[in-house]
Coordinates of C-alpha atoms in Angstrom, one line a residue:
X788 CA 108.7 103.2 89.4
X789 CA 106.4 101.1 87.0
X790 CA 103.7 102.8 86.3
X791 CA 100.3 101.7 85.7
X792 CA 97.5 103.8 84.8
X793 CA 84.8 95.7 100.1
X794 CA 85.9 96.5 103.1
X795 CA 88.3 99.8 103.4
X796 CA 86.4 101.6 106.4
X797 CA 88.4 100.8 108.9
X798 CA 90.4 103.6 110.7
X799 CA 93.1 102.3 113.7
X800 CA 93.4 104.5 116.1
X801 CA 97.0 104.1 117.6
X802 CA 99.1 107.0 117.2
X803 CA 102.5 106.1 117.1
X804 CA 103.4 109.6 117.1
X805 CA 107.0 108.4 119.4
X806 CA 108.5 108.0 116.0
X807 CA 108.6 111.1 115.2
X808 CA 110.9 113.1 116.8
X809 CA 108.8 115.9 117.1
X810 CA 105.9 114.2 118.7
X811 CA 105.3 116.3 121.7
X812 CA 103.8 118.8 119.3
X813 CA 101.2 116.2 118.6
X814 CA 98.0 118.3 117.2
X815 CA 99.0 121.7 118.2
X816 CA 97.2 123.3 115.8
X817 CA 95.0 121.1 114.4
X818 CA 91.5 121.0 116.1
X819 CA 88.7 118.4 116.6
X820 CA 86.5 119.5 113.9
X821 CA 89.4 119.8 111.7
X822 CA 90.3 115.8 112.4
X823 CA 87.5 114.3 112.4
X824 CA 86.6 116.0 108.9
X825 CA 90.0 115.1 107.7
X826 CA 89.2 111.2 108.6
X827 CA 86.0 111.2 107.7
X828 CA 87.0 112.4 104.3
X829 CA 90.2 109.7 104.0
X830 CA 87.8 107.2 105.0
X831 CA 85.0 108.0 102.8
X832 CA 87.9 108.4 99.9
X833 CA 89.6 104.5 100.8
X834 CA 85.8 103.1 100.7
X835 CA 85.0 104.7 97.4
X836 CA 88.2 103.2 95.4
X837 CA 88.7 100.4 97.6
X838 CA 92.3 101.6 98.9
X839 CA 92.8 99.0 101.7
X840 CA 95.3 100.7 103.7
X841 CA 97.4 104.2 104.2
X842 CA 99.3 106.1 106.6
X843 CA 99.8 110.0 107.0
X844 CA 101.3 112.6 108.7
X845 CA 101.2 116.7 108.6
X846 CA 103.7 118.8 109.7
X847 CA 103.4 122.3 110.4
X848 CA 106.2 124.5 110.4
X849 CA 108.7 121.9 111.0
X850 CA 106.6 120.2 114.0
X851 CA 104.2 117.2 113.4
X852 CA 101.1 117.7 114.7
X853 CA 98.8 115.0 113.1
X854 CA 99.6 111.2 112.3
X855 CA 96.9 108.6 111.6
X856 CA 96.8 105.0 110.2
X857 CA 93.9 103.7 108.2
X858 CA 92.7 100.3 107.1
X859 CA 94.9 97.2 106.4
X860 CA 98.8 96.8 105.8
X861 CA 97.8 93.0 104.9
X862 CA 94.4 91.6 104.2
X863 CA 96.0 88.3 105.0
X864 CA 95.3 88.0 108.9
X865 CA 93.6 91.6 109.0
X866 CA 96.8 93.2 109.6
X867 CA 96.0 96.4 110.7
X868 CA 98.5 99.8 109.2
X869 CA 100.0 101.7 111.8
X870 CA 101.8 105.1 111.5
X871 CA 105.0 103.2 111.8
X872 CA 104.3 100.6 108.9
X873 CA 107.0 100.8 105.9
X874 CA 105.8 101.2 102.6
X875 CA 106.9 100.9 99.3
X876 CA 107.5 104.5 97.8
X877 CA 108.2 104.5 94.0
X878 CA 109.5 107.7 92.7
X879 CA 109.8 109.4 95.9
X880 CA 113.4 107.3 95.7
X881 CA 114.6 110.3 92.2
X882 CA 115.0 112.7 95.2
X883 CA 117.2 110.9 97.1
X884 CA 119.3 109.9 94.0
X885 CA 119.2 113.6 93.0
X886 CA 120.8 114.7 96.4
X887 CA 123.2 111.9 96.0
X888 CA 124.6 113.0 93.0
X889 CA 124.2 116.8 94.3
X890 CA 126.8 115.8 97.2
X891 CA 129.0 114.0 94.5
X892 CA 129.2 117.4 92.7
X893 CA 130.1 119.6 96.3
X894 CA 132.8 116.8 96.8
X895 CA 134.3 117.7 93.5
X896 CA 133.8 114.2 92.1
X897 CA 131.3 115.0 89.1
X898 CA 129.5 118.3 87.5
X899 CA 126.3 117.8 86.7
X900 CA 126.5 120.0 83.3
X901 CA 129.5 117.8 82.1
X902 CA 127.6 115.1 79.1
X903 CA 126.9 111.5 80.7
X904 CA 129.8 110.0 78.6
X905 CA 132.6 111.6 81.3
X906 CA 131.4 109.0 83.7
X907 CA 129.2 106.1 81.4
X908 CA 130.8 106.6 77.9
X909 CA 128.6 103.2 76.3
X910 CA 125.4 104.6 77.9
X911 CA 122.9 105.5 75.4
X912 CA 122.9 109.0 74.0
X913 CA 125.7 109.7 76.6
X914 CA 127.5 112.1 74.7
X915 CA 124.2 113.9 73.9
X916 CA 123.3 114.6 77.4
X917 CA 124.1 116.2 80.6
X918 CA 123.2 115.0 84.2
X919 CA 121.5 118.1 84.5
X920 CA 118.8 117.0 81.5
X921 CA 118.7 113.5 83.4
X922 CA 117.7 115.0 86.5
X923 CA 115.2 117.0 84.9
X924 CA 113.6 114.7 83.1
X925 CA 114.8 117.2 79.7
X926 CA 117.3 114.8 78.4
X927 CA 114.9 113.1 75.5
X928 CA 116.1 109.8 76.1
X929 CA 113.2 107.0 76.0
X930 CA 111.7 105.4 78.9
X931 CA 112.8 101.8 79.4
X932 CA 109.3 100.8 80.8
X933 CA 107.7 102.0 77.2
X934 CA 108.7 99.1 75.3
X935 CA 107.4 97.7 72.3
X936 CA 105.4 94.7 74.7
X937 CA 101.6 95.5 75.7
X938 CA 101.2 96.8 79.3
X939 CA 100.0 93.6 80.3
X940 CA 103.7 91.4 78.9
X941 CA 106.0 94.8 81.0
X942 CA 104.5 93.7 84.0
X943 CA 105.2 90.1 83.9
X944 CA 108.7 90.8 83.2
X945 CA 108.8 93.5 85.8
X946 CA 108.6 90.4 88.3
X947 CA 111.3 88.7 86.8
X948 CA 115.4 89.6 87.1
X949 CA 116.9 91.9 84.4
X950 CA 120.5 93.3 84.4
X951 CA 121.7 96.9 83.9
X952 CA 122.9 95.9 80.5
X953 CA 120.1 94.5 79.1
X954 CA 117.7 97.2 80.8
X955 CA 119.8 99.9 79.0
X956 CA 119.6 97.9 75.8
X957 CA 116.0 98.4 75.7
X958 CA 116.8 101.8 74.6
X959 CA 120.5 101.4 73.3
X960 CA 119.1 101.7 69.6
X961 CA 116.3 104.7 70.1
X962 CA 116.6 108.2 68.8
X963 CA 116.4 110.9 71.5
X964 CA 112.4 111.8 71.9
X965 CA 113.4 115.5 71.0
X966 CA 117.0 117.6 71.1
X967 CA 118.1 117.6 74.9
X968 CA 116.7 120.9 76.6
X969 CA 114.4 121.4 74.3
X970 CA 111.3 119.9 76.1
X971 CA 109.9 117.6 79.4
X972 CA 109.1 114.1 79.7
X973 CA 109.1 111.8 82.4
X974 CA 111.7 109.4 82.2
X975 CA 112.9 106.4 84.3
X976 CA 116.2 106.1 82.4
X977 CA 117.5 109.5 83.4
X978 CA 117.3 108.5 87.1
X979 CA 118.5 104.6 86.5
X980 CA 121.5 106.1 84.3
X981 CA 122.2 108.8 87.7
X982 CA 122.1 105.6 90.4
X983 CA 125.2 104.0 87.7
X984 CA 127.0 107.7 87.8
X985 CA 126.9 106.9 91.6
X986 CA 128.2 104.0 91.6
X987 CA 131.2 104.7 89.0
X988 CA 132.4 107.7 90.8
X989 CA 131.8 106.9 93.9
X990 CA 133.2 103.3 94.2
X991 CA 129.9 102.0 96.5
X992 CA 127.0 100.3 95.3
X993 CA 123.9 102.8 95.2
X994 CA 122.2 101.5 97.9
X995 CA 125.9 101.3 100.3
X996 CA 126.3 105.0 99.0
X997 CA 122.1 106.2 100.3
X998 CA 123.1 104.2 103.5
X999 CA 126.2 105.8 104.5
X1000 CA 125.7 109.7 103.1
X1001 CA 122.2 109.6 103.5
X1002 CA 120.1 107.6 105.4
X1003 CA 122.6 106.9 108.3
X1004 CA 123.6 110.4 109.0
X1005 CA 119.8 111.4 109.3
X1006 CA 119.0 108.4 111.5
X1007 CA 116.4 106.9 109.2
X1008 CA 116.7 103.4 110.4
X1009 CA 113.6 102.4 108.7
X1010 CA 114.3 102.8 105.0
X1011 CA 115.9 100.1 103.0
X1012 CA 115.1 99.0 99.6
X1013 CA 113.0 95.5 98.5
X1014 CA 116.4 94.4 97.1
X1015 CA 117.9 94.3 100.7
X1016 CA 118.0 90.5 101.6
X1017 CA 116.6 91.0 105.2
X1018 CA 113.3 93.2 105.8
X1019 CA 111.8 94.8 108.4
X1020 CA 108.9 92.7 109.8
X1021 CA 105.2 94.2 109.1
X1022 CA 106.3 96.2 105.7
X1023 CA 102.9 96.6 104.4
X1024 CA 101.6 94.4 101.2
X1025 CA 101.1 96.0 97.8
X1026 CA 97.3 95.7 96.0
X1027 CA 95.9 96.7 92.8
X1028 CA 92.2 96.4 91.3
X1029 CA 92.6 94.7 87.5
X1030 CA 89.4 94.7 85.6
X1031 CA 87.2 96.1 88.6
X1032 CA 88.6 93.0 90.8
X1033 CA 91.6 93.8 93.4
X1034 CA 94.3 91.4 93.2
X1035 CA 97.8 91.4 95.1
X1036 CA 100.3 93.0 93.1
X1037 CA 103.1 91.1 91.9
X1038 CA 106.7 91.7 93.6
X1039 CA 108.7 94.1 91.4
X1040 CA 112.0 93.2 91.1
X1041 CA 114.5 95.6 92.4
X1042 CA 116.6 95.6 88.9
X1043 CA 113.9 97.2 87.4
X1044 CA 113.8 100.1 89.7
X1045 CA 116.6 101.0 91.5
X1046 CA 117.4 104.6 91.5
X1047 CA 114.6 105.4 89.8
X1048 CA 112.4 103.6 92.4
X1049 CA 113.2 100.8 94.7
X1050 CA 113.2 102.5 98.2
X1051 CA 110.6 101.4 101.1
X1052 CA 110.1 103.9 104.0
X1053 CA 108.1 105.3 107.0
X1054 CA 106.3 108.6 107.4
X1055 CA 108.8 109.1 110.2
X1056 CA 112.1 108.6 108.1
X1057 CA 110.3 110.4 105.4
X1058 CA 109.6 113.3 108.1
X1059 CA 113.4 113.3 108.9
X1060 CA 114.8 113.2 105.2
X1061 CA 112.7 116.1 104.5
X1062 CA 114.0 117.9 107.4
X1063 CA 117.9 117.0 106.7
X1064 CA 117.4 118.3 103.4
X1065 CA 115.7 121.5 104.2
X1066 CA 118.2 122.2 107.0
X1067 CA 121.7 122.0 104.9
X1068 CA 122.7 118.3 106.3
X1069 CA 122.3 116.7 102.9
X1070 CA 123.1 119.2 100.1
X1071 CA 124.0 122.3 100.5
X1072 CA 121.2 125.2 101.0
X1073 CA 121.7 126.8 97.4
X1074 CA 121.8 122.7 96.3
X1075 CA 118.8 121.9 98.1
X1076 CA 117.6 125.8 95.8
X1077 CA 118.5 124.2 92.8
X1078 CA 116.5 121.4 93.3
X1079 CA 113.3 123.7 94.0
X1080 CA 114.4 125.8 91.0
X1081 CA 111.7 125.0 88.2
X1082 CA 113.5 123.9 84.8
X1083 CA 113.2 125.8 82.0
X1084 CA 113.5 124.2 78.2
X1085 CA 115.7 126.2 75.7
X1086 CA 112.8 127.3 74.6
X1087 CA 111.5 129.6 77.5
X1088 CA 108.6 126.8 78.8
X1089 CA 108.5 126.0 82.4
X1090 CA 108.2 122.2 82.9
X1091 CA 107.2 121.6 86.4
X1092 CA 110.2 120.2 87.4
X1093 CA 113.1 120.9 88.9
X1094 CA 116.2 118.7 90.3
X1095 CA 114.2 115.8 91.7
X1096 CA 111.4 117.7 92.5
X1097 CA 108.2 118.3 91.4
X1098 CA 107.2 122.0 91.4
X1099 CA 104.1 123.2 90.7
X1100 CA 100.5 124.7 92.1
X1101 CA 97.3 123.2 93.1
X1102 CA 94.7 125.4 94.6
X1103 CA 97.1 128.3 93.0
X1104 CA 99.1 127.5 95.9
X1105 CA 103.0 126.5 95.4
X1106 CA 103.6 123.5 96.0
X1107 CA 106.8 121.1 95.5
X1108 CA 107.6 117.5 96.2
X1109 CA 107.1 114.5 94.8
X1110 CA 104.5 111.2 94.2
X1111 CA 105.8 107.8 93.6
X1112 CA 103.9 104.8 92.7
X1113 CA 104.6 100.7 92.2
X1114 CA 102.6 98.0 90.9
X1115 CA 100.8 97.9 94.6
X1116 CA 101.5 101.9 96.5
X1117 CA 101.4 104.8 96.2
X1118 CA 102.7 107.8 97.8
X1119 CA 102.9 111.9 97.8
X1120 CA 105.2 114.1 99.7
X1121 CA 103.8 117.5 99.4
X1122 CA 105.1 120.8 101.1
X1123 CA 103.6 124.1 101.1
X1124 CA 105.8 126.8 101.5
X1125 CA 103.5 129.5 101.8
X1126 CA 101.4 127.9 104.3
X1127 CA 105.2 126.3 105.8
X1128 CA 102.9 122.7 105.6
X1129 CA 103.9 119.4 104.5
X1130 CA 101.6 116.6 104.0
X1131 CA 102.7 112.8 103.8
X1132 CA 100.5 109.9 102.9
X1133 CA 101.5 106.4 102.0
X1134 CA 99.0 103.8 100.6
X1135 CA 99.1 100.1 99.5
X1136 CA 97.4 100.8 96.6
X1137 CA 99.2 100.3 93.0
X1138 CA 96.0 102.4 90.8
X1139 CA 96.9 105.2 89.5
X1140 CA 93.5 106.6 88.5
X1141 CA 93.1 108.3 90.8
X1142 CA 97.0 108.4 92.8
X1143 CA 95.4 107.6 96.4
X1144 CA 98.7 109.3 97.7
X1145 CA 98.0 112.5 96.3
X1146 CA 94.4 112.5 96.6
X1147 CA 95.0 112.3 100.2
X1148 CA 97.4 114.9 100.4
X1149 CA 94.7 117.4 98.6
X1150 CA 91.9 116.3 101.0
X1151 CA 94.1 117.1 103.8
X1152 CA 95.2 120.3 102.4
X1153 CA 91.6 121.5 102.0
X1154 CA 90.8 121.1 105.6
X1155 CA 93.3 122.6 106.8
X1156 CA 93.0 126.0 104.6
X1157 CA 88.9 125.6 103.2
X1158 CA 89.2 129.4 102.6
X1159 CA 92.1 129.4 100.0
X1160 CA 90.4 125.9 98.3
X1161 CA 87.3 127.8 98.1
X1162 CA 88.6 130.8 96.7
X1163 CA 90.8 129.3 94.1
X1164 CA 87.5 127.1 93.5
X1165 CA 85.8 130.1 92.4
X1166 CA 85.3 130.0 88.9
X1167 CA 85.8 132.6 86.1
X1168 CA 83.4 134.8 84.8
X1169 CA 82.4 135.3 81.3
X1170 CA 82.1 131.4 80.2
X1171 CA 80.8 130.9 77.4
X1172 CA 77.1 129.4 77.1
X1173 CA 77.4 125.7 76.5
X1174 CA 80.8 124.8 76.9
X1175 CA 80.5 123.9 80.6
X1176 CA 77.9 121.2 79.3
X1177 CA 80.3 120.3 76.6
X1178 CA 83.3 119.8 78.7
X1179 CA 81.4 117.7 80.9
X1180 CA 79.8 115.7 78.4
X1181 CA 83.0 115.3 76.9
X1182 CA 85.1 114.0 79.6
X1183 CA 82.0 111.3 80.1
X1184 CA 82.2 110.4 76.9
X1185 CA 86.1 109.5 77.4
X1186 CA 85.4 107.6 80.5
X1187 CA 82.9 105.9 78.6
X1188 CA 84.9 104.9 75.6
X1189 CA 82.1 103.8 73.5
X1190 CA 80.4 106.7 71.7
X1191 CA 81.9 110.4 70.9
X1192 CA 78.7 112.6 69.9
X1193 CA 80.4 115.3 72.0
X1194 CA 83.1 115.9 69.4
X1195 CA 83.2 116.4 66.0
X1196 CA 84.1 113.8 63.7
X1197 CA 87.2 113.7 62.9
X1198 CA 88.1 113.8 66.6
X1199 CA 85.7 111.2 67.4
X1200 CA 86.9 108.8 64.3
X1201 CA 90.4 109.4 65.8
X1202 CA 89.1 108.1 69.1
X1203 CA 87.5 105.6 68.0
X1204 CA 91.1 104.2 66.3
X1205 CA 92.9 103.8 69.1
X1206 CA 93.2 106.5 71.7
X1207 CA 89.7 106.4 73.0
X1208 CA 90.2 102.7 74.8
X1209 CA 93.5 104.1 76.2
X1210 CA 91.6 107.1 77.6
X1211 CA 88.7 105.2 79.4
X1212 CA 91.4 102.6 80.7
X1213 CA 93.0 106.1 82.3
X1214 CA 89.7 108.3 83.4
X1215 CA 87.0 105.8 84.2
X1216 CA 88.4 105.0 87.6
X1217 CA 87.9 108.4 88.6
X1218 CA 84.1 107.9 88.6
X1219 CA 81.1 110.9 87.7
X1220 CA 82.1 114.6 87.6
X1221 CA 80.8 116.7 90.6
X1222 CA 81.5 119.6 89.3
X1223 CA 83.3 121.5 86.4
X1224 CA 85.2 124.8 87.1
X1225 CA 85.8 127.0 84.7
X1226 CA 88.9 128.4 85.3
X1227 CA 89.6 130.9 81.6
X1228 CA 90.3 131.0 78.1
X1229 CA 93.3 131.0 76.8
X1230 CA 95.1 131.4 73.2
X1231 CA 97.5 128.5 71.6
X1232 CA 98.6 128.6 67.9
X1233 CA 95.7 131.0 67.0
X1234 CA 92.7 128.8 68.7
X1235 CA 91.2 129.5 72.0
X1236 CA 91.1 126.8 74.3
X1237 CA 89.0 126.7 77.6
X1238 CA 90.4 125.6 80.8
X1239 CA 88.1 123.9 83.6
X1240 CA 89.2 122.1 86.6
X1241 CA 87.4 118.9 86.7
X1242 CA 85.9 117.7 90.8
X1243 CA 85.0 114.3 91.1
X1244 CA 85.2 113.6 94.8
X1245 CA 87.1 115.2 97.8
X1246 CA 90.7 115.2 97.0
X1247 CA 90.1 113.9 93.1
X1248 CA 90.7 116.7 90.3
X1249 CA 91.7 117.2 87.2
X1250 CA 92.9 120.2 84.8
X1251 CA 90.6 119.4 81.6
X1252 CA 91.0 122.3 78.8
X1253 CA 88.1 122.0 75.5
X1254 CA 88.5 123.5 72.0
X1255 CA 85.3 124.1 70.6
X1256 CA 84.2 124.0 66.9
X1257 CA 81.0 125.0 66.6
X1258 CA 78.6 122.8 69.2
X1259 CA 81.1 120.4 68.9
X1260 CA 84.6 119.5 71.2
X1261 CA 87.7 119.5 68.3
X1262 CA 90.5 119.3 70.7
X1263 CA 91.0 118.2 74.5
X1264 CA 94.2 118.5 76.7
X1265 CA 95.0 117.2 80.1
X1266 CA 96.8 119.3 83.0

């Protein structure tokens, strides 16, 4: 994954739902109002951020009963998306490189709690770090893609061949972000540093290993990666907006991603990998548990994260899965288990303020339950006078990026260094706040923070906790 913080109204009506091999089920429990109010609030979401195409699907309790296509898998020729069209799926890619290595272990080739060096002694850090802490992101090693290059020089290279040596060797030389365990962060190289551990034990190439234990076995006959020399015909086209202006993205290239992100897919194959996996075909039951089970740092704080999986809450409701994003898609795949729902949306857009592929899963989600959104939507009582006006004010300050009355000044001065431009580049996409939430205060390190859930548009939040000193905003976090 490399991440990177007109005319999209057009909905396609084919409904290529025989892909699916549960498509006689085909809106069983999904009524008019409640499609029509799902498109109409995709289609209002694409024309606001300029998304030109997506693709989703929603399956309830293991049958899909809604697929729809929207907009354009190619502006070149007015190529229309279908519910069939491949898309490029970033991150989504770390749980199929998680089950991978989960197999590995059941076949007695690898533990996952044995230090990297066992199987890649001259990897960075190896001896420091289990496969465990690489496959939940708690392993402190550095992210390749954070180099000492601008933003702007990582994606020119991106498009350009690299080698696993000289991808490691961007980090070869940097300490550990933190003591193994000890903490979460994101990291690409944990996943890139698995996809090797495939290869060495396993004696197959990454992508021969996915194809024969993996995607074969499922029948997903429409996933392959951008490295594959031969491509399915009408994969959609990737697109990003640079500067206010959308642009085609540039190709990655495939040794920049790999494990960590490289795989191209269908709602349909994504429909059955998420079955095989539930179901015990890929990873055993208490495997497939494991990756559910939410880390925990030595420290006693959950991170959100389990084995490949994303696990966390929105609407207060459980939720686990993962996003994945390129320089030109992205893409959610949500399930939740209370409500035994899962909610897949592809889209050719690279912008990651807001993630198009979550956003749509969240509109979905909230027409489909509108009595749990609206409940969890209900705010808090006892807010504070003020601080409502204050976090809003705030956050429009930091989309701004230009003045900071709204905090006092040493935070302001601070922004004004250096953060504050890296702040609007992140939040200004997201356009004006609708509404601000207040969700509760809470203690850290002896200072009360307040917690609001920030709405911009259907689908578009954001957690957004305030510190107050005085009239004036000291401190801000980000959920």
């Amino acid at each position: 994954m490399i991440a990177r913080w007109t005319g999209m109204a057009c909905l396609v009506g084919a409904l290529a739902y025989p892909a699916f091999s549960h498509g006689t089920e085909q809106e069983r429990h999904l009524t008019p109002a409640q499609t029509s109010q799902i498109d109409g609030d995709i289609q209002a979401f694409l024309k606001r951020f300029d998304v030109t195409g997506a693709a989703i699907a929603v399956i309830d309790r293991g049958h899909v009963v809604y697929t729809q296509a929207y907009g354009l898998r190619s502006r070149d020729g007015q190529l229309s998306v279908r519910t069939d069209t491949p898309f490029e799926i970033g991150s989504i890619t770390k749980q199929f490189t998680a089950a991978a290595i989960l197999q590995l272990q059941e076949a007695g080739k690898l533990s996952i709690d044995a230090p990297l060096a066992t199987y890649l002694p001259d990897a960075p850090h190896a001896k420091e770090v289990t496969l465990r802490q690489l496959l939940s992101h708690t392993s402190g090693l550095q992210d390749y893609l954070s180099g000492p290059e601008p933003e702007s020089e990582i994606d020119r290279l991106a498009s350009h061949p690299i080698s696993y040596r000289d991808l490691t060797a961007r980090i070869q030389n940097l300490p550990l972000a933190f003591e193994p365990g000890s903490h979460w962060s994101y990291s690409n190289t944990g996943y890139l540093l698995l996809g090797r551990v495939i290869e060495v034990v396993s004696g197959e190439s990454y992508r021969a290993y996915l194809q024969r234990h993996i995607l074969s076995p499922l029948g997903m006959s429409h996933t392959f990666t951008y490295a594959d020399a031969v491509q399915p015909t009408g994969t959609a086209l990737g697109y990003r907006h640079v500067e206010g202006r959308r642009e085609r993205s540039p190709d990655l290239h495939p040794g920049w991603t790999g494990a960590a992100g490289f795989l191209v897919s269908t709602l349909s194959d994504l429909e059955r990998w998420d079955r095989g996996l539930a179901s015990g075909r890929i990873v055993s039951i208490a495997d497939y548990d494991a990756m559910k089970n939410e880390t925990v740092t030595t420290g006693g704080q959950k991170t959100g994260y389990g084995l490949g999986l994303f696990v966390s809450k929105v609407f207060d409701q459980p939720r686990t899965g993962h996003t994945g994003g390129t320089q030109g898609f992205t893409a959610a795949d949500e399930y939740f288990p209370q409500q035994q729902t899962r909610i897949i949306a592809l889209t050719n857009s690279g912008d990651k303020t807001p993630e198009a592929g979550e956003a749509i899963t969240n509109i979905v989600f909230t027409r489909l339950h509108p009595a749990l959104v609206a409940k969890a939507d209900e705010p808090a009582g006892h807010e504070p006078a003020g601080v409502n006006a204050m976090a809003r004010s705030s956050f429009g300050e930091l989309q701004a990026g230009t003045v900071y009355r709204s905090f006092t000044a040493k935070l302001g001065g601070r922004l004004v260094e250096g953060p504050g431009k890296k702040l609007m580049a992140q939040f200004a996409g997201y356009g004006n706040v609708s509404r601000a939430i207040f969700k509760g205060a809470e203690e850290r390190d002896h200072q009360t923070w307040y917690r609001y859930v920030l709405i911009f548009s259907p689908g578009v939040r954001m957690d957004y906790c305030v510190r107050i000193d005085g009239d004036r905003v000291a401190g801000v976090s980000f959920g």
